[in-house]
CSV table of C-alpha atoms and ligand atoms in Angstrom, one decimal:
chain,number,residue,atom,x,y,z
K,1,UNK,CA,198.1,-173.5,84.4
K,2,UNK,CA,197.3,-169.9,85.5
K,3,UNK,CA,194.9,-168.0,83.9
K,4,UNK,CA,194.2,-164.4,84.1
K,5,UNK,CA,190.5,-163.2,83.3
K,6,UNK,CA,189.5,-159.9,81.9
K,7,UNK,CA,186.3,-158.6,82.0
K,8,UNK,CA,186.6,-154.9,80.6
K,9,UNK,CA,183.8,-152.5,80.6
K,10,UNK,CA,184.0,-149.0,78.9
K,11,UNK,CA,185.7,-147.3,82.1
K,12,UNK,CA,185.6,-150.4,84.7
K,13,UNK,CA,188.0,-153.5,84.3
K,14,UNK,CA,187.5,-156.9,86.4
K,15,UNK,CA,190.1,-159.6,86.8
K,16,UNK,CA,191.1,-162.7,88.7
K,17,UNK,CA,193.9,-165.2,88.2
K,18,UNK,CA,192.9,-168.5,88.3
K,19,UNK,CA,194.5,-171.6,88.9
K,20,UNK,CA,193.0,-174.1,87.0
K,21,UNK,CA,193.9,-177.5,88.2
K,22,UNK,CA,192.4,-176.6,91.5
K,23,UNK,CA,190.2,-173.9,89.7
K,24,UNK,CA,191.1,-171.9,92.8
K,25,UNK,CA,191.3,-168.0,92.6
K,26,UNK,CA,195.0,-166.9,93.1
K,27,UNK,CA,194.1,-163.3,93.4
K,28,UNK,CA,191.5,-161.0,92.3
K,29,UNK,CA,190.5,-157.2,91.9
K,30,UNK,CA,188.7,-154.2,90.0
K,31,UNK,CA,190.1,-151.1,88.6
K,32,UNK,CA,187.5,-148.2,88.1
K,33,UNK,CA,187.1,-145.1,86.6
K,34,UNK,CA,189.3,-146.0,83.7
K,35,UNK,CA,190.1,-142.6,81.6
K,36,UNK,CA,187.9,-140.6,84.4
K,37,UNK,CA,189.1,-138.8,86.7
K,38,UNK,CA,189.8,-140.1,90.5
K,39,UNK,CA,190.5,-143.8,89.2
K,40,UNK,CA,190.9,-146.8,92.1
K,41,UNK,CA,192.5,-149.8,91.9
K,42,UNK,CA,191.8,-152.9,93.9
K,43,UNK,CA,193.6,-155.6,94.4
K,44,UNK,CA,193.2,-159.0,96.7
K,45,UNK,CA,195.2,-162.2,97.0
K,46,UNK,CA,193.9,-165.1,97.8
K,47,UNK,CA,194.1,-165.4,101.9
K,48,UNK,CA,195.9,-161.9,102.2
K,49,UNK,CA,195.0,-158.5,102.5
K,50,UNK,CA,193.2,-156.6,99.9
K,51,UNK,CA,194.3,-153.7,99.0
K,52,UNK,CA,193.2,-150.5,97.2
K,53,UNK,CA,194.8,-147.4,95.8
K,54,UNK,CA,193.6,-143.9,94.2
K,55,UNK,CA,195.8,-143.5,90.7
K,56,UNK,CA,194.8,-142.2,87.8
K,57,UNK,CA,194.5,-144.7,84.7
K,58,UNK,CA,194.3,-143.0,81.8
K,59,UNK,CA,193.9,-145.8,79.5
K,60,UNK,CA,192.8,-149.3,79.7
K,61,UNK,CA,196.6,-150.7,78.8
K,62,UNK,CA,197.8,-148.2,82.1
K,63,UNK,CA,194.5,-150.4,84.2
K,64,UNK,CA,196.7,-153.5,82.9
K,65,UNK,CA,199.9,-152.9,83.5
K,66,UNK,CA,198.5,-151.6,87.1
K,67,UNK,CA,197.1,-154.9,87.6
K,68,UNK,CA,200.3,-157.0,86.6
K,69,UNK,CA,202.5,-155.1,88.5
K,70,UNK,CA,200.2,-156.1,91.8
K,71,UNK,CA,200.2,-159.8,90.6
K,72,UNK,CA,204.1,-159.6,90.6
K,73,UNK,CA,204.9,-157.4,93.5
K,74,UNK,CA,208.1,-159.0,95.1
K,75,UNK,CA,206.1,-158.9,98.4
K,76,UNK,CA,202.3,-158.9,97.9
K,77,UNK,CA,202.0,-160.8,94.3
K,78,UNK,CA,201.4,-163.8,93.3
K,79,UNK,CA,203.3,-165.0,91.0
K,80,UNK,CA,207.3,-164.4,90.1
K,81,UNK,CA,207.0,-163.3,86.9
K,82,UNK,CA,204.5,-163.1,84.2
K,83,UNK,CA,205.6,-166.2,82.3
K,84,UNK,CA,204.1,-168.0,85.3
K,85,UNK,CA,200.3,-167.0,83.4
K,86,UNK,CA,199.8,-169.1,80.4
K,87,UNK,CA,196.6,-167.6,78.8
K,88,UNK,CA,194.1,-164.8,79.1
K,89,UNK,CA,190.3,-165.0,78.9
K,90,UNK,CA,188.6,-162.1,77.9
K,91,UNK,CA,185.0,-161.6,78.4
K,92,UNK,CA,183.2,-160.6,75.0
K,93,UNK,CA,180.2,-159.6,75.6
K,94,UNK,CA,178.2,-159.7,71.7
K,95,UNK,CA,179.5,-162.4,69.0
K,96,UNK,CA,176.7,-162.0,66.7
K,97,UNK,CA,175.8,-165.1,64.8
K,98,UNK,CA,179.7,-165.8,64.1
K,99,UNK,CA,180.5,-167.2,67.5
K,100,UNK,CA,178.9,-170.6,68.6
K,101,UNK,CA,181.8,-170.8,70.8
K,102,UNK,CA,185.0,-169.7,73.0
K,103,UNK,CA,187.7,-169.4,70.1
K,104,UNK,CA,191.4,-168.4,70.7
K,105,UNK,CA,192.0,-164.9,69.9
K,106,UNK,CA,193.7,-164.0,66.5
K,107,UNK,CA,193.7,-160.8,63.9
K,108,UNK,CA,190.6,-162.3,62.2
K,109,UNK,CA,188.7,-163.3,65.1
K,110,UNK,CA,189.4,-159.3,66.4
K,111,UNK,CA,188.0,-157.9,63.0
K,112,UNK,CA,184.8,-160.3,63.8
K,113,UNK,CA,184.2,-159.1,67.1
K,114,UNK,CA,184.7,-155.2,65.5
K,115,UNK,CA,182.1,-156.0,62.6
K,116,UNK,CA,179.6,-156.8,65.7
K,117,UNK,CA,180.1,-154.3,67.5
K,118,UNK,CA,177.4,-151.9,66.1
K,119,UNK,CA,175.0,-154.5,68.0
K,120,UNK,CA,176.8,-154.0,71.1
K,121,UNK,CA,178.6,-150.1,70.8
K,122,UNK,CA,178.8,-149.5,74.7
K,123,UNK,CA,180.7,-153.5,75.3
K,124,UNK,CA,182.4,-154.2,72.2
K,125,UNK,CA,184.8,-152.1,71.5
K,126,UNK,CA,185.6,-151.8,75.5
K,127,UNK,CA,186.1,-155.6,75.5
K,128,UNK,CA,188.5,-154.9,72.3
K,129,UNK,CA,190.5,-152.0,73.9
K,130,UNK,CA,191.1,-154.9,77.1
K,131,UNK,CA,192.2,-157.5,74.5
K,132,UNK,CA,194.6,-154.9,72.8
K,133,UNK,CA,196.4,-153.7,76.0
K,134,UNK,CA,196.8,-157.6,77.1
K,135,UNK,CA,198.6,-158.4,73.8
K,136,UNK,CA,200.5,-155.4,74.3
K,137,UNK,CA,202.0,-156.3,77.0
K,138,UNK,CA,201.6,-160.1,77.7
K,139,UNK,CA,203.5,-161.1,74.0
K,140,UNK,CA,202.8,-164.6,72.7
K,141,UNK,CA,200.9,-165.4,75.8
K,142,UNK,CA,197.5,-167.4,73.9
K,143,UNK,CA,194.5,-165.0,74.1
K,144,UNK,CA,190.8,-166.5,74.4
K,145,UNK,CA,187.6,-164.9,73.8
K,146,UNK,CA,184.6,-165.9,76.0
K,147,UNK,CA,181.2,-164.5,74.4
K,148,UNK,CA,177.9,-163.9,76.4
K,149,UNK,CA,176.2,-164.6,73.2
K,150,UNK,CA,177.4,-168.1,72.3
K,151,UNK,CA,175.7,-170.7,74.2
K,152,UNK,CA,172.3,-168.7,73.6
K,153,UNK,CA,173.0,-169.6,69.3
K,154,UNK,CA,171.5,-173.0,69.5
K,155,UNK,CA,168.2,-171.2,69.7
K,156,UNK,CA,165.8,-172.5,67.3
K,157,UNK,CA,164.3,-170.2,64.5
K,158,UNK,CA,161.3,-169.6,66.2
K,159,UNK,CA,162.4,-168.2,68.9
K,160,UNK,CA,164.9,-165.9,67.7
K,161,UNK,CA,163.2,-164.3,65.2
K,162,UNK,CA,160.8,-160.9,65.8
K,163,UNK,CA,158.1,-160.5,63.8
K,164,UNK,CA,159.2,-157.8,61.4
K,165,UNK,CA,160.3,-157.3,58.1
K,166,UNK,CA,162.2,-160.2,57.1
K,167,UNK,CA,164.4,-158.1,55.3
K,168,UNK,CA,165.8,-156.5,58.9
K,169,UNK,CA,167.1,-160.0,59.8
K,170,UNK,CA,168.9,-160.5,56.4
K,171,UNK,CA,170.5,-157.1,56.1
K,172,UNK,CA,171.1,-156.3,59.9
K,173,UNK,CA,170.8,-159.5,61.6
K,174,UNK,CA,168.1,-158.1,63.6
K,175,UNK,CA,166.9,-160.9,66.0
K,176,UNK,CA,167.5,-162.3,69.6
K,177,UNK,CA,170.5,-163.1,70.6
K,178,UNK,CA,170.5,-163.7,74.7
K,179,UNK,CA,172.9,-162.9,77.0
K,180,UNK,CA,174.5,-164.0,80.4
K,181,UNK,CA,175.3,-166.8,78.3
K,182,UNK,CA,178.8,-168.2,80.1
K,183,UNK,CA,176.3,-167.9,83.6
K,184,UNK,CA,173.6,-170.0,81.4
K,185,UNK,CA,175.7,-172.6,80.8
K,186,UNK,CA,177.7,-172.9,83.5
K,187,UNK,CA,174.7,-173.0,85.9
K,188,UNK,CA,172.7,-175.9,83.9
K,189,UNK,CA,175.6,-178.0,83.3
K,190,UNK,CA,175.9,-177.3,87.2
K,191,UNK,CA,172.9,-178.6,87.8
K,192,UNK,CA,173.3,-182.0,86.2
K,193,UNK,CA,176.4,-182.6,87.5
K,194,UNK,CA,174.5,-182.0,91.2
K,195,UNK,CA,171.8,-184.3,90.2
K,196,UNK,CA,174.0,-186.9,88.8
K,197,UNK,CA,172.6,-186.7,85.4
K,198,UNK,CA,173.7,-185.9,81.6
K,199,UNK,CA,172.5,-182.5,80.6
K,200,UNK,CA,170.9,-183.9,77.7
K,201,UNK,CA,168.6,-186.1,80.0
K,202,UNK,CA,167.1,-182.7,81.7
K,203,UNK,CA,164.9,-179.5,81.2
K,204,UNK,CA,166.5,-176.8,83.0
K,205,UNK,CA,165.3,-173.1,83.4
K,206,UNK,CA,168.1,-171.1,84.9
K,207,UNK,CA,166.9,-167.9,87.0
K,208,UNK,CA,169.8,-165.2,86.4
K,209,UNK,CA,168.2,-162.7,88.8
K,210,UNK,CA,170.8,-159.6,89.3
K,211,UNK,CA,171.1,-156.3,88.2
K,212,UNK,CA,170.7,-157.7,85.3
K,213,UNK,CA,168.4,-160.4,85.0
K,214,UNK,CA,167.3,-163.0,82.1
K,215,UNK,CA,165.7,-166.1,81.9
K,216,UNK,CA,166.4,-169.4,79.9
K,217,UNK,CA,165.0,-172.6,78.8
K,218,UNK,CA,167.9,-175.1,78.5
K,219,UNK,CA,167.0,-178.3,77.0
K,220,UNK,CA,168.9,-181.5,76.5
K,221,UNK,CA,172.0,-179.5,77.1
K,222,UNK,CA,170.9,-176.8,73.9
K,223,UNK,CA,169.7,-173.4,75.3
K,224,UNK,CA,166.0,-173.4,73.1
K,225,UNK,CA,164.9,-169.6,74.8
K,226,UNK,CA,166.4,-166.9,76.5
K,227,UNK,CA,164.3,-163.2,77.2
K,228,UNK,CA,167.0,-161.0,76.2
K,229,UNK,CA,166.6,-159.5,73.0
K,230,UNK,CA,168.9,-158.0,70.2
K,231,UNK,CA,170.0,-156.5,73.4
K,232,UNK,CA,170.2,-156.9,77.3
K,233,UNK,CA,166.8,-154.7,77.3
K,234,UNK,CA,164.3,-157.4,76.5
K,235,UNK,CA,163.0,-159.4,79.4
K,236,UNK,CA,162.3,-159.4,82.9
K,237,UNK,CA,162.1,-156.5,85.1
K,238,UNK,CA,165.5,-155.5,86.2
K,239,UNK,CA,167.6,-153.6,88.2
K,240,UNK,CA,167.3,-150.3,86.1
K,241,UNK,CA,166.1,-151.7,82.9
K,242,UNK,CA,162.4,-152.1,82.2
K,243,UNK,CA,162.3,-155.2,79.8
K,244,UNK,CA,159.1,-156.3,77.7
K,245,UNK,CA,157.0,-153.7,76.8
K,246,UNK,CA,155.1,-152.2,73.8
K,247,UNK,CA,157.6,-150.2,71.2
K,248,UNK,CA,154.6,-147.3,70.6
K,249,UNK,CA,155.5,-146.3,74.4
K,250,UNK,CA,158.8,-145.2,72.8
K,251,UNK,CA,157.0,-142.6,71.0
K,252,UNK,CA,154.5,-141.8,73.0
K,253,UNK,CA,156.7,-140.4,75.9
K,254,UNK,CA,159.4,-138.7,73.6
K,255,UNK,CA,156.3,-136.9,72.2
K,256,UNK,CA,155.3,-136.1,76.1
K,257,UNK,CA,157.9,-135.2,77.3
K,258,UNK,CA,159.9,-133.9,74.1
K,259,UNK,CA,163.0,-136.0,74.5
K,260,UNK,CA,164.7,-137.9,71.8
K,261,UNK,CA,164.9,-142.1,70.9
K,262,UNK,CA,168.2,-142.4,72.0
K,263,UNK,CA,167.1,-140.1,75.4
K,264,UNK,CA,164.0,-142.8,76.1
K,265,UNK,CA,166.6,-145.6,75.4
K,266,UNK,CA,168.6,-144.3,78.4
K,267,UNK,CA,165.2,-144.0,80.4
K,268,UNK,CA,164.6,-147.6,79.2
K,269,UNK,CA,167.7,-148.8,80.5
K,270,UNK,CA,169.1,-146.6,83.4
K,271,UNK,CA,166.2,-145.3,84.8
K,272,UNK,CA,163.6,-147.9,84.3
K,273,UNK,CA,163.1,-151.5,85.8
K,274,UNK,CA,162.5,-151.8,90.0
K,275,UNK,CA,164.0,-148.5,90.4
K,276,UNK,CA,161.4,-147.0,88.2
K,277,UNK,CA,158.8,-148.8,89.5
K,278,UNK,CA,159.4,-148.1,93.1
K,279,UNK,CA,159.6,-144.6,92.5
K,280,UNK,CA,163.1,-143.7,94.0
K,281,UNK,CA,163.3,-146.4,96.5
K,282,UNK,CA,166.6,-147.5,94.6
K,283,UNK,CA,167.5,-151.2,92.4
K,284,UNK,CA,169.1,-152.6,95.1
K,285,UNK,CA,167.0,-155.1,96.2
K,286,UNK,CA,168.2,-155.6,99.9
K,287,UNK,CA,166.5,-152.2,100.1
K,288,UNK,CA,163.5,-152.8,98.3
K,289,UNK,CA,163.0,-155.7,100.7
K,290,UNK,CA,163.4,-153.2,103.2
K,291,UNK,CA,160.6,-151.2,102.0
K,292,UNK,CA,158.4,-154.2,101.0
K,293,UNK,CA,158.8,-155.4,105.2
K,294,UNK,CA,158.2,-151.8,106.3
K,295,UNK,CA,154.8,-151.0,104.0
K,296,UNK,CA,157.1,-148.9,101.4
K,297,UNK,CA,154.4,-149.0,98.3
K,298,UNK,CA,157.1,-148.6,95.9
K,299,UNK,CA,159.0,-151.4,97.4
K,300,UNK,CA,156.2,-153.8,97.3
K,301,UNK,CA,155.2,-152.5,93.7
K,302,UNK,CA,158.3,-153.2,92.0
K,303,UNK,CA,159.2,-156.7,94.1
K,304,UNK,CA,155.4,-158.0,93.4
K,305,UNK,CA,156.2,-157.0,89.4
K,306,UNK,CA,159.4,-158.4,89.2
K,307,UNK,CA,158.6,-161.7,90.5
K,308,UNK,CA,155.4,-162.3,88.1
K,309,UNK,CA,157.5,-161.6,85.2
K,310,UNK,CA,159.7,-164.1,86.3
K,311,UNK,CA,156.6,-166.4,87.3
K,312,UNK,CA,155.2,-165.6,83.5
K,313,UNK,CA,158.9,-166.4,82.0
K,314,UNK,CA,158.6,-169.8,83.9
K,315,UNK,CA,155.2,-170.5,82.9
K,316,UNK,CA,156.3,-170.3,78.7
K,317,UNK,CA,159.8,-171.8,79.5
K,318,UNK,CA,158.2,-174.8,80.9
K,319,UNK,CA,155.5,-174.5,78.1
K,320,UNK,CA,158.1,-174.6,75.3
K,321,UNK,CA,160.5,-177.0,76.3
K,322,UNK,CA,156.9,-179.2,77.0
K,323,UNK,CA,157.9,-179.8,80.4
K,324,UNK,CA,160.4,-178.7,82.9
K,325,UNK,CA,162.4,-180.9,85.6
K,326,UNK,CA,164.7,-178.5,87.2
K,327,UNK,CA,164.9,-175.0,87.8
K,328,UNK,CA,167.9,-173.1,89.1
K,329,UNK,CA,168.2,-169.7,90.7
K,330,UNK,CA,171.6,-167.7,90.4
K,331,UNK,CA,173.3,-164.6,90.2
K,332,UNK,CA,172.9,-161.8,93.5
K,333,UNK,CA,169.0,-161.7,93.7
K,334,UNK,CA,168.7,-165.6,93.0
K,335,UNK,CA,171.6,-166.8,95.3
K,336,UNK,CA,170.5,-164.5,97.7
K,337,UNK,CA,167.1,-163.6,98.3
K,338,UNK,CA,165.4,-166.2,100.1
K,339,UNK,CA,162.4,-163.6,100.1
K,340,UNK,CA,162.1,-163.3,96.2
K,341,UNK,CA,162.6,-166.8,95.4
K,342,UNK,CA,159.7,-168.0,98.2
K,343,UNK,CA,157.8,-165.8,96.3
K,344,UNK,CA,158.6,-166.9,93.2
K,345,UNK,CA,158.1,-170.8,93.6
K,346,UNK,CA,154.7,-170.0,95.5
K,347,UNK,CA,153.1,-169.1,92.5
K,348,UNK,CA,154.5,-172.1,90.5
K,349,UNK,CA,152.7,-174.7,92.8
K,350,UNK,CA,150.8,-176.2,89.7
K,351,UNK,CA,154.0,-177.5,88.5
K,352,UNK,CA,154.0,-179.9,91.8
K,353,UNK,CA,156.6,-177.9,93.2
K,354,UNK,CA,157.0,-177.8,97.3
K,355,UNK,CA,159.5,-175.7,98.9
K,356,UNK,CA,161.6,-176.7,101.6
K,357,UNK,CA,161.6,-173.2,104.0
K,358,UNK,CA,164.8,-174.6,106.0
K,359,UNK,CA,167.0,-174.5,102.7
K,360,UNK,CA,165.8,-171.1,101.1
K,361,UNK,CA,166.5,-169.5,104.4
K,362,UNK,CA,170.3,-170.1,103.3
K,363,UNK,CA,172.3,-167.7,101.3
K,364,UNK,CA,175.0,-168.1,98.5
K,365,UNK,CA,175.1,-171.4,98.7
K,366,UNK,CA,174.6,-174.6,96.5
K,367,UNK,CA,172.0,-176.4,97.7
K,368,UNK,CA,167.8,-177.8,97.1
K,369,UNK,CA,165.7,-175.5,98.3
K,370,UNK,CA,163.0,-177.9,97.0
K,371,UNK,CA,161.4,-180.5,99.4
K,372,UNK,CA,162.9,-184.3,98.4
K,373,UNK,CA,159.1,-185.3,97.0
K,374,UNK,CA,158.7,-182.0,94.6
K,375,UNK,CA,158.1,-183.0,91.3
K,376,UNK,CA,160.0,-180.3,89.6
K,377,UNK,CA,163.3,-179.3,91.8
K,378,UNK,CA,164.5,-176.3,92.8
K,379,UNK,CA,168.6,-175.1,93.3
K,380,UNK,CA,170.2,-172.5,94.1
K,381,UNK,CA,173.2,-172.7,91.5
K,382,UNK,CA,175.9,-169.8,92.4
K,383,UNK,CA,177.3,-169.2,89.1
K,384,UNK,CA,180.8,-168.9,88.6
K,385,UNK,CA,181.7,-166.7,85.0
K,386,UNK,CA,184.7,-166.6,85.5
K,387,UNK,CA,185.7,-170.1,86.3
K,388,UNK,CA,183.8,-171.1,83.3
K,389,UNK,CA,186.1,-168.6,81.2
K,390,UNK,CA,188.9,-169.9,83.1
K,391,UNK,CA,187.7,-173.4,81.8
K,392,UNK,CA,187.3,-172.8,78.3
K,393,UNK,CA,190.7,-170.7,78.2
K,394,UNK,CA,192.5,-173.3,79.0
K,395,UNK,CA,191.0,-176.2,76.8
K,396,UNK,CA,191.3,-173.5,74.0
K,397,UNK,CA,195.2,-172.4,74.5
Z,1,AMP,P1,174.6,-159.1,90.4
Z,1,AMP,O1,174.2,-158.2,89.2
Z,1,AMP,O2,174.4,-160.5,90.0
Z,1,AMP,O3,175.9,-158.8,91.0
Z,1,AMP,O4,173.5,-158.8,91.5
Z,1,AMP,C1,173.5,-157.6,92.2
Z,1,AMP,C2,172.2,-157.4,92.9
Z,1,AMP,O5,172.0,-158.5,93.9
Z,1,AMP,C3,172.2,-156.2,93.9
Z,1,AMP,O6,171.8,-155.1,93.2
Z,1,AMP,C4,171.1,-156.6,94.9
Z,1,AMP,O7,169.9,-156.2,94.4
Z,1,AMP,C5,171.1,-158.1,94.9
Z,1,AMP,N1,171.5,-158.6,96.2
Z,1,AMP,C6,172.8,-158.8,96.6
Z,1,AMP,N2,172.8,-159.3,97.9
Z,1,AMP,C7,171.5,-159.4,98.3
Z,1,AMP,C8,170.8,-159.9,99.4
Z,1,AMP,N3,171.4,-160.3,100.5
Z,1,AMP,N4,169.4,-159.8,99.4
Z,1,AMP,C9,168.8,-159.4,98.4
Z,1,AMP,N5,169.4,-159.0,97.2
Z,1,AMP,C10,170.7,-159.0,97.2
């Protein structure tokens, strides 16, 4: 079967069609700047030329029917027409409590994802919008919705709840609920498969360093932790957001500096993280390594930061799951920084771990970068979000 997936952000929309007995991408692409001015559309097939072009997309259903038209171009497309795609995977990003799993979309299950939404106002209704415009104009073709949130709701009690007011959690559902969750899953059932064991045999912390970046402790197959919070702000240092920290900060500066909550919430998350800490140095990494080689304080402020968060994450991971046997790194920072994760795995030593240099020199790739005696292994697990949609997509429709 063919599968498109949709990943739709508030004025950005990704895609690839997927085939999934081979679990091949056919094609794949972005379209940007959706109901902005100067919108671009990209489009590549699978072996062919990609191709991009400036047009204006007003709304997200334009975006789609911009992005069918390329897959069934009588000369660059891939497929003849669009009864050749038998589902679509959307990627939702918040299901609340009410998703535990990928469910095939329906009126009820869009009314569910709406009722959320006030946890996740900036994704939700954006992921809505690309489900909408699909259905428009994909009729009858099975619909599937993919949440960040679901594999993160086998989290215990314990760890999901903050330390307020009960009465938050009962009439808000204020509590953690993790995301990255599809990379989560896909990475530590990965992992077993690599080590030729059952998930349910193993203690696996995944490493989902990015732009984004989160942590979780994945045992027996259940995900038992995660460090992102009610939101993706909660955590480790990232890219632009700065994760853990005390809440009276919040009032503190918008006394300063006379700005509102919901202005410090935008300093929290856009302006924050290693490109705060490096003070203008950037949250691209490859730079920051840059800086870091070339004596660049900021560079080596915010690098040094990040990785003991992660090294602290680790540290509790391993302490509440009473043990860990693997742990995987993924996502652009983890599946490529050779320099990060060598710093990271230095400063785990008392877990018996030894790292092979050879391997960690590589980049993107699956592979050990843990010497064949290390107590606790180390992989480098690319993840692949869109192939687990893809997966679930199809056993779904
Ligand atoms: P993601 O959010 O998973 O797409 O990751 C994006 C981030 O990965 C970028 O902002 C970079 O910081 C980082 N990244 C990508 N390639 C490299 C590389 N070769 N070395 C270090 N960091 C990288």
């Amino acid at each position: 079967m063919k599968v498109l997936v949709i990943n739709c952000g508030s004025s950005s929309l990704k895609y690839q069609l997927i085939d999934s007995e081979t679990e091949s991408v056919i094609a794949k692409g972005l379209c940007e700047r959706i109901g902005i001015d100067g919108g671009i559309i990209s489009y590549a097939p699978a072996g062919g030329e990609k191709q991009e072009q400036q047009i204006e997309m007003p709304d997200h259903k334009k975006a789609i029917e911009l992005v069918i038209g390329y897959l069934t171009d009588a000369n660059t497309g891939v497929v003849k027409d669009l009864s050749e795609i038998g589902a679509v995977g959307h990627r939702i990003v918040h299901g609340g409590e009410k998703f535990t799993k990928s469910v095939v979309i329906n009126e009820e299950v869009k009314k569910a994802i709406e009722e959320v939404s006030d946890l996740a106002p900036l994704h939700n209704p954006a992921n809505l919008i690309g489900v909408n415009a699909c259905e428009a104009l994909m009729p009858g073709v099975p619909m599937v919705a993919v949440f960040d949130t679901a594999f993160h709701q086998t989290m215990p009690e314990e760890s999901y709840m903050y330390a307020l007011p009960y009465e938050y959690y009962e009439k808000y559902r204020v509590r953690r609920y993790g995301f990255h969750g599809t990379s989560h899953a896909y990475v530590s059932n990965r992992v077993a498969e690599i080590l030729g064991k059952k998930p349910e045999d193993l203690k696996t912390i995944v490493c989902h360093l990015g732009n984004g970046a989160s942590v979780s402790a994945v045992k027996n197959g259940k995900c038992i932790d995660t460090s992102m919070g009610l939101t993706p702000l909660e955590g480790l240092i990232m890219g632009t957001r700065s994760g853990d920290l005390d809440a009276s900060i919040v009032e503190f500066i918008c006394k300063k500096e006379n700005i509102s909550v919901s202005d410090m919430l935008n300093v929290l998350n856009k302006k924050s993280g290693v490109l705060g800490l490096s003070a203008g140095l950037g949250s691209d990494f490859r730079d920051l390594e840059k800086g870091y080689n070339e004596g660049n304080a900021g560079g080596k402020r915010a690098i040094e930061a990040f990785v003991y968060r992660v090294v602290k994450y680790i540290g509790a991971y391993a302490a509440a799951m009473d043990g860990v046997d693997v742990i995987c790194f993924t996502a652009g920072v983890g599946e490529n920084s050779g320099f990060v994760r060598k710093k990271i795995v230095e400063r785990i030593s008392y877990l018996g771990i030894k790292l092979d240099e050879d391997a960690n020199g590589k980049r993107g790739e699956e592979i050990a970068i843990s010497t064949a005696d290390s107590k606790v292994k180390v992989y480098v697990v690319p993840t692949n979000e869109e192939l687990a949609i893809a997966r679930d997509t199809v056993a779904l429709a």
